[in-house]
Coordinates of C-alpha atoms and ligand atoms in Angstrom, one line a residue:
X19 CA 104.5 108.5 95.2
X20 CA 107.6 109.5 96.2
X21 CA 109.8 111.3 99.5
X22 CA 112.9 112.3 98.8
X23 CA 112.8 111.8 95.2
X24 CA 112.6 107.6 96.3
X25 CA 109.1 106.0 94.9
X26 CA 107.0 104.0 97.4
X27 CA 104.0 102.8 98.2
X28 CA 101.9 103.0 101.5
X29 CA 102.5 99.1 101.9
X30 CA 104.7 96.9 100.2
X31 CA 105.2 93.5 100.9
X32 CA 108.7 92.0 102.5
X33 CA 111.4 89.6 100.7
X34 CA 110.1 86.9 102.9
X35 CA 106.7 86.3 101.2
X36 CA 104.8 86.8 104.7
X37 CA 105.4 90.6 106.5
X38 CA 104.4 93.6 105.2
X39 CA 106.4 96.8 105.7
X40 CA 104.7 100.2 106.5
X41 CA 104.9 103.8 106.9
X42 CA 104.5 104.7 111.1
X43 CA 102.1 107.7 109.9
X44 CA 101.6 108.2 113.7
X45 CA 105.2 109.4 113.4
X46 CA 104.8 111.3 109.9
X47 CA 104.8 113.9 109.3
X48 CA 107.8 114.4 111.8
X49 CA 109.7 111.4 111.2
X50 CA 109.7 108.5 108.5
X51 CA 109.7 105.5 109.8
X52 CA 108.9 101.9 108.2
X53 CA 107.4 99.6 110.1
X54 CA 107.3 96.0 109.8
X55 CA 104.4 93.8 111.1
X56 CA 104.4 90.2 111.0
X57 CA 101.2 88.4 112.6
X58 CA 97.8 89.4 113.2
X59 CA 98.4 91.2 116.3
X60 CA 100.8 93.9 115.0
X61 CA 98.6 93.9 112.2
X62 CA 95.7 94.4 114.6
X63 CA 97.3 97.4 116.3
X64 CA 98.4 98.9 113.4
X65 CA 95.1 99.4 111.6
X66 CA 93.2 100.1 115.4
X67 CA 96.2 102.8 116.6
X68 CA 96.2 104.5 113.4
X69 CA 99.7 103.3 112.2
X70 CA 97.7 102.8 109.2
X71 CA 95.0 104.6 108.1
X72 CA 92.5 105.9 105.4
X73 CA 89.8 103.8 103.8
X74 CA 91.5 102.0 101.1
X75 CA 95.0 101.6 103.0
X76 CA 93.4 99.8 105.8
X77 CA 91.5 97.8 104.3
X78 CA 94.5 96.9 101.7
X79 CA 96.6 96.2 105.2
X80 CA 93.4 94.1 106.8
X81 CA 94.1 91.8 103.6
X82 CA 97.3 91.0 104.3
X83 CA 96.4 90.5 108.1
X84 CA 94.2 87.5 106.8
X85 CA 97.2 86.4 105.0
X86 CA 99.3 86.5 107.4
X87 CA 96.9 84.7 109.4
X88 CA 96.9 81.9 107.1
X89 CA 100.9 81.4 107.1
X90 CA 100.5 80.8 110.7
X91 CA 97.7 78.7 110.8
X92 CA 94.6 78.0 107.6
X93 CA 92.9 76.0 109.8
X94 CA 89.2 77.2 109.8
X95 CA 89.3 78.7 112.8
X96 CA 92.3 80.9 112.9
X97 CA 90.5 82.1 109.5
X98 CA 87.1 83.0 111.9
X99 CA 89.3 84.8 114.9
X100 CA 91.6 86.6 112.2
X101 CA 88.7 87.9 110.4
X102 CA 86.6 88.5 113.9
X103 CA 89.6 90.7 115.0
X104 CA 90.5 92.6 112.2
X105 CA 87.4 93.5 110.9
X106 CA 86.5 95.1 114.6
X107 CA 89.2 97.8 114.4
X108 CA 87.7 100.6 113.1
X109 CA 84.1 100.9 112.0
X110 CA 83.1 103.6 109.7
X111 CA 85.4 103.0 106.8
X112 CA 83.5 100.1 104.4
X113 CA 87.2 99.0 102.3
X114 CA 88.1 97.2 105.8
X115 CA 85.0 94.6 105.9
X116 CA 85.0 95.0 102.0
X117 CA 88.3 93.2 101.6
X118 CA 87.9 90.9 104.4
X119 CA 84.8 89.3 103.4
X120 CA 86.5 89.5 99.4
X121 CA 89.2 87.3 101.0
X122 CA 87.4 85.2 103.2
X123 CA 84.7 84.3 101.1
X124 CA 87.7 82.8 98.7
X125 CA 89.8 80.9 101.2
X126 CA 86.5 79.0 102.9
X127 CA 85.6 77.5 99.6
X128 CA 89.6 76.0 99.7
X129 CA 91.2 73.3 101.8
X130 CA 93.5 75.0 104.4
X131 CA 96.3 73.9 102.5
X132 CA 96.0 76.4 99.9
X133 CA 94.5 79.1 101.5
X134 CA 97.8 80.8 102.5
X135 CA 99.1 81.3 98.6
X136 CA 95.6 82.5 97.2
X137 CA 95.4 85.1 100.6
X138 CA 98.6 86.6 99.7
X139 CA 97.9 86.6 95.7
X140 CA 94.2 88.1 96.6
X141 CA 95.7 90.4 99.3
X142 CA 98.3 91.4 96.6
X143 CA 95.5 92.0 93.3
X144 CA 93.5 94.4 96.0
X145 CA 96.3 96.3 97.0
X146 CA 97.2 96.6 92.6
X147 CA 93.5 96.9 91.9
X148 CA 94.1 100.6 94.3
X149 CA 96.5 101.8 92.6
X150 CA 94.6 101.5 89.4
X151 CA 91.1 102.8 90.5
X152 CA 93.4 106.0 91.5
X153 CA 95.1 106.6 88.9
X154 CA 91.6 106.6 87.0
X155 CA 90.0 108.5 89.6
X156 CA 93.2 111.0 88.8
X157 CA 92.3 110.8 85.2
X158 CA 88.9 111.7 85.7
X159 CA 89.1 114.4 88.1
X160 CA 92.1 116.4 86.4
X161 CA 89.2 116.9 83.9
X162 CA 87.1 118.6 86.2
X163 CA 90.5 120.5 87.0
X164 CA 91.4 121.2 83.7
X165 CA 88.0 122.5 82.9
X166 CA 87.6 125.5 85.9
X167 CA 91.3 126.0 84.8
X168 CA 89.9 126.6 81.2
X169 CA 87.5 128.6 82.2
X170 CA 89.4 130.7 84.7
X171 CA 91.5 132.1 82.4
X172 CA 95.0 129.8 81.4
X173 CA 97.6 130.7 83.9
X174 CA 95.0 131.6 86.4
X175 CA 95.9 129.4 89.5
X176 CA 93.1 127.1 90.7
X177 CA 92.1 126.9 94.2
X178 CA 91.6 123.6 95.4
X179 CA 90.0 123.0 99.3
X180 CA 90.9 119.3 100.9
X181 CA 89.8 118.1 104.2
X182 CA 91.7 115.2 105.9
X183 CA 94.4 113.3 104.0
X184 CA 93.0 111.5 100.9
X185 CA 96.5 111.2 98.9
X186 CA 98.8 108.3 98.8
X187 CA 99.5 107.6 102.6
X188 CA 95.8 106.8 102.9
X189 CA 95.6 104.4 99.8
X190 CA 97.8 102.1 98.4
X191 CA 99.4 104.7 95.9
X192 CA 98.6 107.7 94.5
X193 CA 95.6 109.2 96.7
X194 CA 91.4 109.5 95.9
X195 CA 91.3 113.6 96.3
X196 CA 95.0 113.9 95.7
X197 CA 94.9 112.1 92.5
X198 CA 93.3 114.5 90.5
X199 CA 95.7 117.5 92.1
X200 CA 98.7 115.5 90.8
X201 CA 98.4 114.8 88.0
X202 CA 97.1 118.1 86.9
X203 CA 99.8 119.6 88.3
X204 CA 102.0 116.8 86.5
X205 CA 100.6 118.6 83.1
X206 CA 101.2 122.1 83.7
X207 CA 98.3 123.1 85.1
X208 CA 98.8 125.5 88.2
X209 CA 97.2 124.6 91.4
X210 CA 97.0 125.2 94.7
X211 CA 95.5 123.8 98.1
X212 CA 94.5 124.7 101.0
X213 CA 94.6 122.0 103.4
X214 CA 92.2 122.0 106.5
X215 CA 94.5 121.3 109.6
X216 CA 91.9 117.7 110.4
X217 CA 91.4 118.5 114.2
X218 CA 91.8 116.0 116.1
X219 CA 94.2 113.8 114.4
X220 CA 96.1 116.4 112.5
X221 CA 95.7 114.3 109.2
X222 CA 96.3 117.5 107.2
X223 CA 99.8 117.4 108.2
X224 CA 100.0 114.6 106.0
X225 CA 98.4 116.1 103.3
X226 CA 100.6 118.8 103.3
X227 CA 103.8 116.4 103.7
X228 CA 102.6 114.7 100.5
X229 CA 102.0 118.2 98.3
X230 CA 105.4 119.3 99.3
X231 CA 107.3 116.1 98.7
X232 CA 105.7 117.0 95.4
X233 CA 106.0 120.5 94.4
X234 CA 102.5 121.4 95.2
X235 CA 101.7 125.2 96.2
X236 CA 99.7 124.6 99.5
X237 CA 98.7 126.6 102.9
X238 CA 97.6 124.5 106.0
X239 CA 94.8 126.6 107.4
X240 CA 93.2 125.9 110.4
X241 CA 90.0 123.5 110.2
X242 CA 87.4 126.8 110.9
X243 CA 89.1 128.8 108.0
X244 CA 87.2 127.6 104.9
X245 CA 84.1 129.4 105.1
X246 CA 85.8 132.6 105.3
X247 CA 87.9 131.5 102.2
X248 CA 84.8 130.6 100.5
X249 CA 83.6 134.2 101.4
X250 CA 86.1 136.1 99.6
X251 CA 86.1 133.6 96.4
X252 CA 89.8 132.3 97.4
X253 CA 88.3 128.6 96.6
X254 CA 87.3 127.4 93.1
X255 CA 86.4 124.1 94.6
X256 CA 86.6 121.2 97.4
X257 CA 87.6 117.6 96.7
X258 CA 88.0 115.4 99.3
X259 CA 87.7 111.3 99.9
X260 CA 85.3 108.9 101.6
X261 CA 85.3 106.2 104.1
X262 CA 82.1 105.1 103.0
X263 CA 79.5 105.9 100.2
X264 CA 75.6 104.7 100.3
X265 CA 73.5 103.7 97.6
X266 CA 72.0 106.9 97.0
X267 CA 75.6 109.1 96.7
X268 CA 75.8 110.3 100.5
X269 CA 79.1 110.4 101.8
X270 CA 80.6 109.8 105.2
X271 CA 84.3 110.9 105.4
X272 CA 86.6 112.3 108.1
X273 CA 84.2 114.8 110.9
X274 CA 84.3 118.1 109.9
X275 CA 83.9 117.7 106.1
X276 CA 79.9 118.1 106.3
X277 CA 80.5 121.8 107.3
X278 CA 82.4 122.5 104.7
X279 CA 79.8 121.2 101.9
X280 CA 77.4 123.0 103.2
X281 CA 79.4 126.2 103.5
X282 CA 80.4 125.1 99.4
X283 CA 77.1 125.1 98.6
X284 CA 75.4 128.5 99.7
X285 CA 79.0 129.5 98.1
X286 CA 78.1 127.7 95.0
X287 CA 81.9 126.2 94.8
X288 CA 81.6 122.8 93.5
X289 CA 81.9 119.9 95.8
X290 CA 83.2 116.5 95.2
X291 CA 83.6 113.7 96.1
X292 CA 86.5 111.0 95.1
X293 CA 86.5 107.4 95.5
X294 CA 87.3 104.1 94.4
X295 CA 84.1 101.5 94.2
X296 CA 85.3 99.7 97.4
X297 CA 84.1 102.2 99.5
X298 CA 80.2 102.4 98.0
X299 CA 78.4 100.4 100.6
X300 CA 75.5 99.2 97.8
X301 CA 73.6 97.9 101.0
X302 CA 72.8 101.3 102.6
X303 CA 70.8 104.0 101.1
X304 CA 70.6 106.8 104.3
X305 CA 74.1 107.8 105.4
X306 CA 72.8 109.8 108.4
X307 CA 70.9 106.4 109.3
X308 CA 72.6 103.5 108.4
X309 CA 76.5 104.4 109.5
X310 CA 78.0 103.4 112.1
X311 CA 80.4 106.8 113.3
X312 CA 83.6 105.5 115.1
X313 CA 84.3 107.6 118.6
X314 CA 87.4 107.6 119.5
X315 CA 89.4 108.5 122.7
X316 CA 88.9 112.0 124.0
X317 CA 92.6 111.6 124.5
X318 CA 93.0 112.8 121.0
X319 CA 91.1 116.1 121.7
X320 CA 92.3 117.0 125.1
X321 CA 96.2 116.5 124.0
X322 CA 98.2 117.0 120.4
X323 CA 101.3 115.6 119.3
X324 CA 104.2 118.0 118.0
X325 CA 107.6 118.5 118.0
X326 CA 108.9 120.0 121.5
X327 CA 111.5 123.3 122.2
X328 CA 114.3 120.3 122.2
X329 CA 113.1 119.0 119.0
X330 CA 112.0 116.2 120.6
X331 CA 108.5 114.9 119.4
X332 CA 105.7 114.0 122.3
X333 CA 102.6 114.7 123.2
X334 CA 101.2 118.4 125.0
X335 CA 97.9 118.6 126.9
X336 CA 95.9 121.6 125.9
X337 CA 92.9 121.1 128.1
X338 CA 93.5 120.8 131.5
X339 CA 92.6 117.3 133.4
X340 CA 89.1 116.1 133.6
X341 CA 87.5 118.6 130.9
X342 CA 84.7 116.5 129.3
X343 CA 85.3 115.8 125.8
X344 CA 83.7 113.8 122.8
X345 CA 85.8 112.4 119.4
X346 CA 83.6 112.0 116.5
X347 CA 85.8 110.8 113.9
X348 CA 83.4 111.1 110.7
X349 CA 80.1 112.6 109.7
X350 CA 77.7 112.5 107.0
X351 CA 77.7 114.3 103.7
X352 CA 74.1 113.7 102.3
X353 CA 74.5 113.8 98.5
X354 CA 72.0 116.9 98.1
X355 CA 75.8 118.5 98.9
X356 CA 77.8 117.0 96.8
X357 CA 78.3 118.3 93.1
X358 CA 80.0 114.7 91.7
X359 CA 81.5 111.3 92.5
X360 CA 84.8 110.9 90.8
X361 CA 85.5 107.2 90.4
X362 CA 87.9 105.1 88.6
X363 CA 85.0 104.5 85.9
X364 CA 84.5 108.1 85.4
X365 CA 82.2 111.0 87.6
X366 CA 78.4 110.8 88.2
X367 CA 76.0 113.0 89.7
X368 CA 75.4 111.5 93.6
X369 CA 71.9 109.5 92.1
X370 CA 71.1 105.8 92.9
X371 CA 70.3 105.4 89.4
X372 CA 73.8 107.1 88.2
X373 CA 75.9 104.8 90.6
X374 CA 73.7 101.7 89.4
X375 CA 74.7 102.6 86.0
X376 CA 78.5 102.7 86.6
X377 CA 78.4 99.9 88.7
X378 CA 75.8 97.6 87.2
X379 CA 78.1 94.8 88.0
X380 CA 78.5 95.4 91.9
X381 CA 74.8 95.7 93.2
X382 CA 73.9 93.1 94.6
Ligands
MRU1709 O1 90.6 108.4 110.3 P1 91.3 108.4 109.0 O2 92.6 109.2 108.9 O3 91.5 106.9 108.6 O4 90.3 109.0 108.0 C1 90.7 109.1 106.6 C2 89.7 109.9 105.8 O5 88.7 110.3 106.3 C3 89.9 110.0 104.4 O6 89.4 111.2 103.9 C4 89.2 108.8 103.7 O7 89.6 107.6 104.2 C5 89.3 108.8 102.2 S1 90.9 108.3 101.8 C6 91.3 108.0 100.4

């Protein structure tokens, strides 16, 4: 997608065949800054600190790590360590370990010698293979668009609610919840958003950073506001992304979005659900049970980063020293919430049986 009229991706990979370049979205949506990150460490940090972030993106990045990895050394036990240390950073999100274990599973079965090329063409056809399953994912959910549009009256604006950032800064292009909002915006069919704030990390910052780069009507409300919205029908429905989808259609995305399917459905607004196949975990059936939440620093609650009087950007304390806090980063959407999966081979009710149908091919 593009800022200032300039297309790019969320990763892209240098003229020297072996670093990757980035967007600092620790810095965004204040500053643009691209990163570069050479070995595993940066890589590492990156994905752990948040440089980098969103299910597919990381896990897209956490590829390249294991490529860049093999350029420094393919011997079977750099591929262990690199693997080990990458695949620790963040827990919750499934496309991380999903990618990993696509590439690793490919370089043990090759002498060291080769493994560097085939990382970086595998590394390279998961970060492609993204930006495909979006772009479907787009197709199918501008349908679901188009058809409230239809039925709201043409030129009737519909009102779209998105937790989190699920556009193109946390995939590889285009977006999982975005998707569908740009391209049916792309044909002419009037939309707008309202974009929960994402307390602790702000993430709907980004979201709203993306929408505006494009020409997307959108309010940032703050995270509480959506079940008042709901209230006074000022939302015709929710999309937003996953980190990680079960067997049976529950959904675990960024913490706060559980509250707002439940308020969706004593609303009756639909609710759904976007997401590429790399993030259905076909090994787990009971989200509540089976996935792991990441906790991160309380840091992240007690303080939030901003742009000072001087114009400066740092970080402000709002809680004074020593106040006990807790930082869920995710929760649990069981699928008895969620109206549809949209995926890149089309939507399905959140049933086993509908996902095994779609995705005969992945179960193992
Ligand atoms: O902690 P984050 O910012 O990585 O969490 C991101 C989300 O929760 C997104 O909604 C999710 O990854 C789906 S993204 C396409």
């Amino acid at each position: 997608m593009k800022i200032d009229g300039i297309h790019y991706r969320s990763l892209w990979l240098n003229e020297d065949g072996v670093s990757i370049s980035i967007f600092d979205q620790t810095k965004l949506p204040f500053l643009v800054e691209i990163i570069t990150l050479s070995n595993v460490s940066e890589v590492e940090y990156a994905i752990r600190h948040m440089q980098v972030r969103g299910a597919p993106l990381i896990g897209a990045v956490a590829a390249y790590g294991l490529a860049i990895a093999m350029n420094e050394d393919p011997g079977d036990d750099n591929l262990y360590l690199a693997y080990k240390t990458l695949v620790s950073t963040r827990p919750t999100a499934i496309n991380l370990k999903w990618a990993l274990d696509r590439l690793r599973t490919e370089l043990t079965s090759l002498p060291p010698e080769r493994r560097k090329d085939i990382a970086y063409q595998t590394a390279g056809i998961i970060a492609d293979e993204d930006v495909t399953f979006c772009k479907e994912i787009g197709r199918h959910g501008k349908a679901i668009i188009q058809s409230l549009y239809e039925k709201k009256g043409i030129g009737d604006t519909v009102n779209i609610l998105t937790h989190c950032n699920a556009g193109w800064l946390a995939t590889v292009d285009w977006g999982t919840a975005l998707a569908p909002i740009y391209m049916a915006h792309d044909e002419g069919i009037k939309v707008h958003v309202w974009v929960d704030e994402t307390r602790p990390r702000n993430q709907g910052s980004l979201t709203a950073f993306e929408l505006g780069a494009h020409g997307i009507e959108h309010t940032l409300i703050a995270d509480n506001a959506g079940g008042h919205l709901m209230q006074h029908g000022l939302v015709d429905m929710c999309i937003v992304g996953s980190d990680r989808t079960t067997a049976r259609g529950d959904v675990c995305n960024k913490v706060g979005t559980y509250l707002k399917a439940l308020a969706a459905k004593t609303h009756h607004i639909p609710f759904y659900v976007a997401l590429p196949s790399s993030t259905i975990d076909f090994e787990i059936w009971d989200g509540l049970h089976d996935i792991p939440i990441e906790k991160r620093s309380p840091d992240e609650v007690s303080r939030v980063f901003g742009i000072g009087p001087q114009g400066k950007p740092g970080w402000v304390d709002i809680l004074p020293e020593g106040t006990p806090c807790e930082n869920y980063a995710f929760d649990v959407t069981p699928a008895e919430f969620v109206t549809g999966l949209i995926t890149e081979r089309g939507t399905c009710r959140p049933l086993a049986k509908d996902l095994k149908a779609l995705f005969s091919d992945l179960v193992p």
